[in-house]
XYZ file of C-alpha atoms in Angstrom:
642
model
C 9.273 0.864 -23.177
C 6.111 -0.014 -21.658
C 4.676 3.568 -23.275
C 6.718 3.309 -26.212
C 4.407 0.121 -26.975
C 1.477 1.390 -26.164
C 1.672 4.967 -28.106
C 3.036 2.228 -30.918
C -0.222 0.207 -30.846
C -2.223 3.250 -30.209
C -1.343 4.424 -33.556
C -0.695 1.375 -35.571
C -3.780 -0.070 -34.232
C -5.664 3.347 -35.069
C -4.944 3.398 -38.678
C -5.819 -0.976 -39.223
C -9.212 -0.482 -37.171
C -10.060 2.699 -39.732
C -9.615 0.453 -42.906
C -11.393 -2.382 -40.889
C -14.346 -0.149 -40.154
C -14.294 1.189 -44.188
C -15.333 -2.099 -45.239
C -17.415 -2.874 -42.344
C -20.704 -4.452 -43.228
C -22.243 -2.488 -40.666
C -21.960 1.250 -42.326
C -23.056 2.600 -45.184
C -20.519 4.304 -47.020
C -21.087 7.561 -48.414
C -17.865 8.405 -50.010
C -19.375 12.215 -50.405
C -18.280 15.078 -48.066
C -20.694 16.427 -45.209
C -23.179 13.568 -45.561
C -26.832 14.558 -44.621
C -28.283 12.099 -42.406
C -31.325 11.808 -41.755
C -34.434 9.024 -40.567
C -32.521 5.714 -38.876
C -29.714 6.532 -41.256
C -26.238 5.681 -39.769
C -23.805 6.850 -42.501
C -20.095 7.745 -41.855
C -18.305 10.087 -43.672
C -14.608 9.004 -44.192
C -12.833 12.281 -45.403
C -13.686 15.548 -42.733
C -16.788 17.516 -44.359
C -15.566 20.890 -46.499
C -15.085 24.285 -44.471
C -17.967 26.474 -43.657
C -18.948 28.547 -46.153
C -20.273 31.233 -43.719
C -20.409 32.136 -39.993
C -23.851 30.938 -38.385
C -25.756 33.232 -37.106
C -28.737 32.818 -35.173
C -32.460 35.024 -34.461
C -34.984 34.275 -32.807
C -38.549 34.431 -34.674
C -41.107 35.518 -33.110
C -45.496 35.528 -33.425
C -47.595 38.623 -33.706
C -48.045 38.562 -30.330
C -44.707 38.258 -29.349
C -43.959 35.092 -28.494
C -40.767 33.124 -29.868
C -41.925 31.053 -32.490
C -38.626 29.420 -33.509
C -35.049 30.133 -34.748
C -33.765 31.379 -38.277
C -30.078 30.121 -38.850
C -28.100 32.306 -41.649
C -27.083 28.398 -42.564
C -27.769 24.760 -41.215
C -25.553 24.300 -37.931
C -23.065 21.398 -38.563
C -22.739 18.523 -36.135
C -20.020 15.855 -36.245
C -21.109 12.958 -34.243
C -18.252 10.311 -33.466
C -19.315 6.766 -35.367
C -19.129 5.491 -31.872
C -22.162 7.448 -30.316
C -23.867 6.434 -33.787
C -23.841 2.907 -32.801
C -24.252 3.037 -29.300
C -26.827 0.684 -27.948
C -27.933 0.100 -31.471
C -28.439 3.575 -32.363
C -31.451 4.112 -30.173
C -30.168 7.198 -28.307
C -28.406 8.578 -31.346
C -31.874 8.374 -33.034
C -33.540 9.929 -30.043
C -30.951 13.062 -29.979
C -30.817 13.548 -33.276
C -34.949 13.692 -33.094
C -34.993 15.661 -30.506
C -32.630 18.726 -31.950
C -34.915 18.558 -34.972
C -37.917 19.142 -33.323
C -36.155 22.075 -31.396
C -34.039 23.761 -34.369
C -36.112 22.478 -37.281
C -34.925 19.489 -39.988
C -33.491 22.559 -42.363
C -31.771 23.994 -40.006
C -29.531 21.168 -39.113
C -26.530 18.734 -40.466
C -25.054 15.940 -38.911
C -22.299 14.191 -40.226
C -21.045 10.824 -38.310
C -17.200 10.591 -38.499
C -14.934 8.360 -37.192
C -12.715 9.566 -34.386
C -9.585 10.887 -36.293
C -11.764 12.412 -39.243
C -13.627 14.267 -36.463
C -10.475 15.081 -34.713
C -9.392 16.981 -38.143
C -13.280 18.487 -38.738
C -12.602 20.168 -34.809
C -8.742 21.414 -36.135
C -10.234 23.069 -38.934
C -13.107 24.425 -37.990
C -15.214 22.295 -40.462
C -18.331 21.569 -38.194
C -20.146 23.702 -35.334
C -20.603 21.027 -32.711
C -19.339 17.731 -31.802
C -20.861 14.864 -30.287
C -17.586 12.921 -28.965
C -16.845 10.224 -25.525
C -15.336 11.944 -22.900
C -11.891 11.104 -24.051
C -11.790 12.391 -26.974
C -13.378 15.687 -25.407
C -11.294 16.639 -23.073
C -8.255 16.602 -25.465
C -10.226 19.653 -26.901
C -11.399 20.869 -23.635
C -7.284 21.273 -22.868
C -7.145 23.434 -25.794
C -10.334 25.539 -25.467
C -11.609 24.258 -28.716
C -14.565 22.772 -27.446
C -16.567 24.071 -24.752
C -18.953 20.987 -23.197
C -22.623 21.813 -23.730
C -24.339 18.455 -21.835
C -22.785 14.639 -20.533
C -25.316 11.880 -21.870
C -26.923 10.465 -18.553
C -28.002 6.509 -18.933
C -30.911 5.886 -16.682
C -28.550 3.343 -14.903
C -26.325 5.503 -13.647
C -27.076 7.738 -10.589
C -25.028 10.365 -11.895
C -23.787 11.515 -15.816
C -19.924 11.233 -14.059
C -20.770 7.681 -13.895
C -21.933 6.591 -17.244
C -19.295 4.637 -19.114
C -17.157 2.126 -18.157
C -16.203 -1.548 -19.079
C -17.028 -5.348 -18.101
C -14.702 -8.029 -18.580
C -16.512 -11.379 -19.863
C -15.265 -14.681 -19.922
C -16.995 -17.876 -21.032
C -19.044 -19.235 -18.379
C -16.986 -23.156 -18.156
C -13.615 -20.969 -17.859
C -12.460 -22.252 -14.256
C -8.392 -20.660 -15.628
C -9.801 -16.749 -14.972
C -11.195 -16.385 -11.553
C -9.691 -12.584 -11.088
C -8.006 -10.003 -13.236
C -4.768 -11.247 -12.292
C -5.291 -14.581 -13.895
C -5.143 -12.879 -17.409
C -1.581 -12.764 -17.781
C -0.651 -14.419 -21.254
C -4.120 -14.999 -22.271
C -5.654 -13.474 -25.157
C -8.337 -10.464 -25.078
C -10.507 -9.114 -27.332
C -11.977 -5.397 -27.520
C -13.610 -3.206 -30.303
C -10.548 -1.019 -31.535
C -7.359 0.789 -29.439
C -8.518 4.428 -29.418
C -11.827 3.632 -27.874
C -12.525 5.438 -24.372
C -14.754 3.230 -22.860
C -14.115 -0.008 -25.075
C -10.435 -0.487 -24.621
C -8.304 2.436 -22.600
C -10.733 1.729 -19.505
C -10.072 -1.541 -19.648
C -5.949 -0.500 -20.212
C -5.951 1.347 -16.911
C -7.490 -1.429 -14.952
C -4.932 -3.989 -16.073
C -2.149 -1.034 -15.519
C -3.644 -1.116 -11.868
C -3.718 -4.360 -11.177
C 0.361 -4.743 -11.633
C -0.493 -6.459 -15.179
C 2.611 -5.701 -17.583
C 1.074 -3.823 -20.676
C 3.490 -4.796 -22.869
C 2.420 -8.549 -22.607
C -1.504 -7.222 -22.813
C -0.943 -5.316 -26.088
C 1.254 -8.236 -27.695
C -1.965 -10.604 -26.746
C -4.808 -8.570 -27.660
C -7.241 -8.359 -30.571
C -9.388 -6.128 -31.804
C -12.836 -6.141 -33.821
C -14.600 -3.237 -34.163
C -17.478 -1.617 -32.574
C -19.750 -4.238 -33.106
C -19.872 -6.156 -29.502
C -21.659 -9.065 -30.764
C -18.385 -9.850 -32.664
C -16.244 -9.372 -29.718
C -18.642 -11.957 -28.156
C -18.846 -14.382 -30.697
C -15.001 -15.104 -30.978
C -15.132 -15.321 -27.213
C -17.483 -18.511 -27.636
C -15.152 -19.906 -30.562
C -12.361 -19.573 -28.089
C -10.177 -17.795 -30.261
C -9.511 -15.178 -27.315
C -10.010 -15.936 -23.670
C -11.550 -12.593 -22.131
C -13.703 -9.807 -23.551
C -13.371 -6.062 -22.922
C -17.211 -4.664 -23.672
C -18.168 -1.573 -22.816
C -21.142 -0.469 -19.532
C -24.465 -1.692 -20.209
C -23.466 -3.541 -23.605
C -23.709 -6.937 -22.788
C -27.332 -6.230 -20.869
C -28.872 -4.468 -24.394
C -27.561 -7.574 -26.180
C -29.298 -10.324 -23.948
C -32.347 -8.064 -24.029
C -32.293 -8.487 -27.718
C -31.764 -11.651 -27.913
C -28.507 -11.609 -29.522
C -27.001 -13.994 -27.095
C -27.755 -16.004 -23.960
C -26.671 -15.065 -20.561
C -26.031 -18.217 -19.687
C -23.141 -18.809 -21.856
C -20.814 -15.917 -20.138
C -19.287 -15.135 -17.278
C -17.796 -12.066 -15.576
C -14.377 -11.055 -14.302
C -13.905 -8.953 -11.240
C -17.427 -7.496 -10.946
C -17.927 -4.262 -8.729
C -21.373 -3.683 -7.394
C -21.950 -0.097 -6.570
C -24.471 2.333 -6.228
C -23.525 4.223 -9.208
C -24.742 2.227 -12.064
C -27.106 -1.000 -12.082
C -25.621 -2.482 -14.535
C -22.738 -5.090 -14.264
C -19.017 -3.473 -14.641
C -15.726 -3.802 -13.516
C -13.430 -0.812 -12.120
C -14.030 2.637 -12.423
C -16.968 4.487 -13.388
C -16.302 7.314 -15.717
C -18.306 10.036 -17.694
C -19.830 9.279 -21.074
C -20.234 10.792 -24.407
C -20.472 14.629 -24.584
C -22.010 17.436 -26.782
C -20.120 20.707 -27.373
C -19.903 23.402 -29.304
C -16.704 24.510 -31.065
C -15.707 27.959 -29.598
C -17.126 31.088 -31.363
C -20.705 29.407 -32.055
C -23.162 31.718 -31.687
C -23.942 31.117 -27.961
C -27.762 31.433 -28.662
C -27.571 28.286 -30.505
C -25.609 26.535 -28.113
C -28.539 27.426 -25.577
C -30.900 26.311 -27.538
C -29.289 22.916 -27.919
C -28.390 22.177 -23.932
C -32.375 23.022 -22.984
C -33.295 21.057 -26.204
C -31.513 18.358 -24.836
C -32.075 18.365 -21.037
C -35.605 18.626 -21.895
C -35.266 14.958 -23.611
C -36.658 11.944 -21.462
C -34.999 8.654 -21.659
C -38.120 6.359 -21.683
C -37.690 4.884 -25.320
C -33.649 4.169 -24.885
C -32.809 4.400 -21.989
C -30.619 7.210 -21.827
C -31.486 11.265 -21.350
C -28.797 14.063 -21.297
C -27.611 15.805 -18.019
C -25.594 18.882 -17.069
C -21.782 18.615 -18.402
C -20.040 16.186 -16.225
C -16.690 16.687 -14.457
C -13.979 14.828 -16.309
C -11.297 14.752 -13.746
C -11.075 10.985 -13.098
C -10.391 10.861 -17.987
C -7.898 13.406 -17.330
C -6.321 10.872 -14.391
C -6.789 7.801 -16.580
C -5.280 9.642 -20.265
C -2.477 10.745 -17.713
C -1.450 7.520 -16.424
C -1.504 5.353 -19.950
C 0.416 8.741 -20.896
C -1.545 9.128 -24.016
C -4.177 11.810 -25.515
C -3.002 14.787 -24.201
C -0.422 13.597 -21.882
C 1.753 12.064 -24.883
C 4.448 14.154 -24.753
C 5.030 12.978 -21.641
C 6.465 9.726 -22.967
C 9.814 11.595 -24.087
C 10.883 11.198 -20.909
C 9.919 7.937 -20.136
C 11.968 7.426 -23.676
C 14.742 9.292 -23.033
C 14.880 7.179 -19.379
C 14.784 3.873 -21.014
C 17.942 4.980 -23.352
C 19.423 6.658 -20.401
C 19.331 2.987 -18.943
C 20.341 0.862 -21.791
C 23.516 3.086 -21.883
C 24.582 2.094 -18.378
C 27.983 0.689 -19.767
C 29.095 3.816 -21.149
C 27.934 5.804 -18.503
C 29.648 3.326 -15.914
C 32.975 3.823 -17.561
C 32.787 7.650 -17.720
C 31.803 7.613 -14.081
C 35.256 5.364 -13.565
C 37.367 7.539 -15.396
C 36.099 10.759 -13.961
C 36.412 9.550 -10.841
C 40.293 8.293 -11.094
C 41.216 11.832 -12.535
C 39.068 13.623 -9.783
C 40.890 11.188 -7.110
C 44.520 11.920 -9.015
C 43.832 16.117 -8.763
C 42.472 15.955 -5.373
C 44.403 13.939 -3.617
C 47.423 16.331 -2.072
C 44.191 18.712 -1.536
C 42.243 16.389 0.646
C 45.963 15.339 2.602
C 46.381 18.792 3.282
C 43.029 19.288 4.950
C 43.464 16.055 6.711
C 45.973 17.044 8.271
C 44.997 20.843 9.462
C 41.818 19.242 11.142
C 43.765 16.401 13.009
C 45.946 19.325 14.018
C 43.267 21.172 15.056
C 41.310 17.825 16.969
C 44.871 17.442 18.606
C 44.411 21.435 19.521
C 40.733 20.389 20.801
C 41.532 18.087 22.612
C 44.465 19.490 24.723
C 41.937 22.604 25.206
C 38.960 20.492 26.468
C 41.175 18.183 28.447
C 42.373 21.632 30.466
C 38.798 22.454 30.950
C 37.861 19.209 32.525
C 40.554 19.352 34.650
C 39.819 22.755 35.491
C 36.048 22.277 36.176
C 37.227 18.793 38.150
C 39.319 21.434 40.319
C 36.724 23.836 40.868
C 34.349 20.854 42.204
C 36.679 19.933 44.651
C 36.879 23.216 45.425
C 33.481 23.681 45.832
C 32.737 20.592 47.757
C 35.389 21.298 49.922
C 34.900 24.655 50.839
C 31.242 23.775 51.377
C 31.774 20.881 53.694
C 34.525 22.896 56.051
C 31.972 25.338 55.955
C 29.053 23.271 57.431
C 31.550 21.604 59.411
C 32.234 25.023 61.038
C 29.321 26.061 61.345
C 27.668 22.558 62.929
C 30.666 22.593 65.164
C 30.120 25.912 66.521
C 26.309 25.469 67.224
C 26.072 21.768 68.590
C 29.515 22.530 70.714
C 28.138 25.734 72.486
C 25.983 23.862 75.236
C 28.030 21.212 76.306
C 31.382 23.574 76.410
C 28.693 26.272 78.188
C 28.463 23.031 80.638
C 32.075 22.161 81.366
C 32.867 25.480 81.647
C 30.167 26.368 84.288
C 30.964 23.527 86.458
C 34.377 24.234 86.456
C 33.648 27.750 87.497
C 31.939 26.412 90.379
C 34.733 24.210 91.208
C 36.695 27.438 91.603
C 34.418 29.018 93.473
C 33.922 26.362 95.854
C 38.013 25.914 96.343
C 38.448 29.533 97.088
C 36.023 29.205 99.777
C 37.669 26.667 101.720
C 37.537 22.996 101.733
C 35.211 21.521 99.454
C 32.605 18.529 100.301
C 34.130 15.480 98.132
C 31.011 14.218 97.239
C 30.329 17.010 95.141
C 33.635 17.744 93.956
C 33.252 14.145 92.377
C 29.814 15.018 90.874
C 31.196 17.864 89.189
C 33.758 16.153 87.654
C 31.712 13.285 86.468
C 29.193 15.857 84.897
C 32.381 17.486 83.439
C 33.610 13.693 81.971
C 30.110 13.579 80.806
C 29.752 16.828 78.773
C 33.376 16.273 77.019
C 32.183 12.861 76.052
C 29.155 14.179 74.560
C 31.155 17.262 73.001
C 33.678 14.313 71.340
C 30.081 12.598 69.990
C 29.393 15.262 68.199
C 32.878 16.321 66.614
C 32.075 12.518 65.496
C 29.051 13.362 63.796
C 29.554 16.912 62.347
C 31.013 16.008 58.950
C 27.667 14.727 57.841
C 25.040 17.789 59.668
C 27.083 20.454 59.328
C 25.128 23.734 59.071
C 26.236 26.948 58.115
C 24.214 30.330 58.927
C 21.974 31.923 57.202
C 23.004 32.898 53.857
C 22.876 36.396 51.846
C 19.944 36.200 49.361
C 19.783 38.023 46.602
C 17.491 38.194 43.523
C 18.614 35.392 40.885
C 17.100 33.833 37.504
C 18.036 30.020 38.499
C 18.099 29.209 34.512
C 21.823 30.711 34.981
C 22.720 28.860 37.857
C 21.263 25.738 36.626
C 22.778 26.176 33.457
C 26.120 27.221 34.965
C 25.879 23.751 37.185
C 25.788 21.218 34.362
C 28.310 23.255 32.065
C 30.531 22.850 35.113
C 29.503 19.501 35.847
C 30.165 18.204 32.149
C 33.095 20.124 31.655
C 34.541 17.905 34.487
C 33.730 14.709 32.298
C 33.254 12.661 35.642
C 30.510 11.196 33.691
C 29.810 9.640 29.863
C 26.147 10.215 30.417
C 23.899 12.429 28.286
C 22.713 15.353 30.479
C 19.532 16.973 29.328
C 17.654 20.150 30.613
C 13.843 20.853 30.540
C 14.502 24.574 31.864
C 12.442 27.913 30.939
C 13.440 31.589 31.692
C 12.716 34.053 34.016
C 13.401 31.282 37.668
C 13.607 34.274 39.958
C 14.258 33.142 43.722
C 16.151 34.744 46.699
C 18.987 32.855 47.055
C 23.044 32.351 47.340
C 23.961 31.317 43.998
C 27.031 29.910 44.959
C 25.413 27.571 47.706
C 22.242 26.428 44.928
C 25.325 25.740 42.140
C 27.019 23.392 45.047
C 23.472 21.542 45.838
C 23.088 20.839 42.073
C 26.873 19.872 41.120
C 26.177 17.692 44.314
C 22.727 15.767 42.830
C 24.769 15.966 39.460
C 27.063 13.592 40.764
C 25.218 11.383 42.795
C 23.012 10.554 39.488
C 26.144 9.776 37.696
C 27.142 7.853 39.519
C 23.846 6.191 39.525
C 24.158 5.427 36.113
C 28.148 4.753 35.784
C 28.480 1.511 33.834
C 25.287 1.743 31.478
C 25.419 2.217 27.674
C 22.414 4.126 28.086
C 22.937 6.466 30.646
C 20.725 9.765 30.597
C 20.217 12.534 33.585
C 18.033 14.796 33.137
C 17.718 18.456 34.591
C 13.788 20.297 34.787
C 12.950 22.612 36.291
C 9.248 23.499 36.931
C 6.524 25.717 39.051
C 5.206 23.178 42.295
C 2.825 25.457 44.108
C 5.216 28.481 45.353
C 7.994 27.235 44.962
C 10.633 25.860 42.137
C 11.363 22.434 42.084
C 14.266 21.493 40.251
C 14.536 17.763 39.606
C 17.351 15.764 38.798
C 16.554 12.222 37.217
C 18.407 9.668 36.261
C 17.293 5.926 34.660
C 19.640 3.761 36.672
C 18.954 0.255 38.388
C 15.753 -0.096 39.498
C 14.973 0.701 43.292
C 12.465 0.766 45.936
C 11.307 3.262 47.478
C 12.131 2.233 51.292
C 15.603 2.494 49.441
C 15.806 5.849 48.726
C 14.186 6.572 52.049
C 17.201 4.985 53.651
C 20.441 6.875 51.899
C 17.804 10.141 51.918
C 18.725 9.453 55.961
C 22.083 11.213 57.151
C 25.144 9.886 56.867
C 23.590 7.031 55.165
C 25.028 6.437 51.428
C 25.224 3.567 48.988
C 28.322 4.242 48.064
C 31.226 1.838 49.653
C 33.376 4.880 51.361
C 31.195 7.178 51.151
C 30.728 9.531 53.809
C 26.678 10.135 53.045
C 27.771 14.045 52.853
C 26.325 14.629 49.309
C 23.133 14.839 49.659
C 22.674 15.989 53.573
C 24.889 19.416 52.261
C 21.750 19.614 49.175
C 19.365 18.948 52.219
C 21.074 21.644 54.372
C 21.315 24.218 51.727
C 17.958 24.031 50.670
C 16.606 24.366 54.142
C 18.742 26.984 54.728
C 16.476 28.636 52.022
C 13.569 28.074 53.247
C 12.783 25.239 51.022
C 13.381 21.235 51.790
C 14.785 18.252 49.170
C 12.938 15.076 48.413
C 13.340 11.498 46.786
C 11.232 9.300 44.857
C 12.558 5.984 42.872
C 11.049 6.258 39.071
C 9.083 3.531 37.970
C 10.695 2.533 34.800
C 14.273 2.904 36.894
C 16.777 5.355 38.960
C 15.812 8.237 40.975
C 14.363 11.461 41.136
C 16.003 13.709 43.590
C 13.708 16.991 44.353
C 14.540 19.758 45.338
C 11.715 22.918 46.213
C 13.232 26.269 46.800
C 10.616 29.208 47.401
C 9.973 31.385 44.278
C 10.052 35.392 44.410
C 7.255 37.175 44.491
C 7.214 39.167 40.848
C 4.054 40.869 39.234
C 5.823 39.689 35.334
C 8.351 37.706 33.325
C 8.249 35.182 35.984
C 7.799 31.580 34.339
C 4.782 29.201 35.748
């Protein structure tokens, strides 16, 4: 809706302003076509010039000694001048530009026609002119179609670059207190020159848009007063409007010529930048551009371009420089959806129509949903039933796998404990049983020789009783100090062993904790795979017991290189404990679980030692414990992760 009204106002205002300017006293209207302009005359042609009679050829004239003396044109080169440039800064820049071109090409070689914007557009489209002087907004419409090729951009001495030569200034009455910033102009009256003016209105409209103002309301409250800026400020002084829009540097020019009293006015949202010495509100853009129609003689275009860039702005305050970038002008027209981007309004209009027909859309949608539901209900029921049956089968399978994994773990634990206890008994009982046997054999030999000293007999029996007591103590302690013979070691990738242990533990469903793995391939080591898996399962079980009951329970299994070892770390996020507590339950026969035997970490420690490694524990700063088991790495020349 917003841009539809922008477009409507754009066309209606252009038509109204054309009628207004035709009758304005500031112009001397000459109804003839192709009016030639000379001197300070600024006549406006009210219709498009007649088509050009013949192609324009340019020849270079030389003196007898071969020097260039001038140019000979097959006919006068016709230059269409946008009327806004003819009135820019009271016509001074236009007159200086005209005289500069006359000095370079001669009075008879040039024909200037001042045209209103719609007529200039018609002249370019019909090929009735050779060159054109237009504002940047008008130029981009023909540049996009390849009809105009830029030669030079107007460069006011007040601007640091031709790309920052044009802008707008928001002016209010000096005594006005209601408008302090641009956002305060909602529902207030605004004065500008005319609706298609790039530097006098479209730049301002873009600033309103960027400040989040409703452009529909803005367009309802704007009044256009023509290209005479004095009329705009006069309407502001007479309180017909609340805010005036002027092109950049226009206010300073009027004040310098004494047309207005600078103290009667104040400004809104003035920007202080290094790009322009004139006051301005918002962004700056390129100003007027002189261009040639495609197909115009290149020698003429080079001559015009060279002549203009030799012009100095000492008297009028403007020069001509290289063609400025018009990217910012494209951005402005694109945002407003006018000029070469008018076609984008069709999408906005269709969107608006669709929004107004929401009731119909909803009704059709409801009917479609009802029909779709009725037609697909039976299919959905069959699909859901099949999914439910599949879920039940999967559940039974997972439960069976979990039970099998629990049995496997229990078997591994029992086998490991029994094996270690057997080895420990065989190792620890060897000494006391040997001592008992020796004393018993000694007593038998004494008895065979005859009488035995009662004192010696008593001492031998006491020693046998003491060694028997020691053997009994060893049996009571061996459950936590079980130790097997050296295992059979084979070169194995520990990544597979760790993954198998994690998979077995997860299938056992002993814990709901989330298990994460940080592994890498080629973790080669000489190990007994069965014992390493048993150790990791014990560490996982201890970690699961530590995080039991936590809503965010998590266990991380990580393997990394540490010196000449692979360090297998099992990290949990259980309750926060001290390092002293960790050191205590790392001791044999010590457990933190009620009714526990303390065998888990003892088994892991024994397995690590049997592999020439060791086990250690650390309290995590944020809670939980890290149990690390170091296993020597296999010495391989390659394929070994680091």
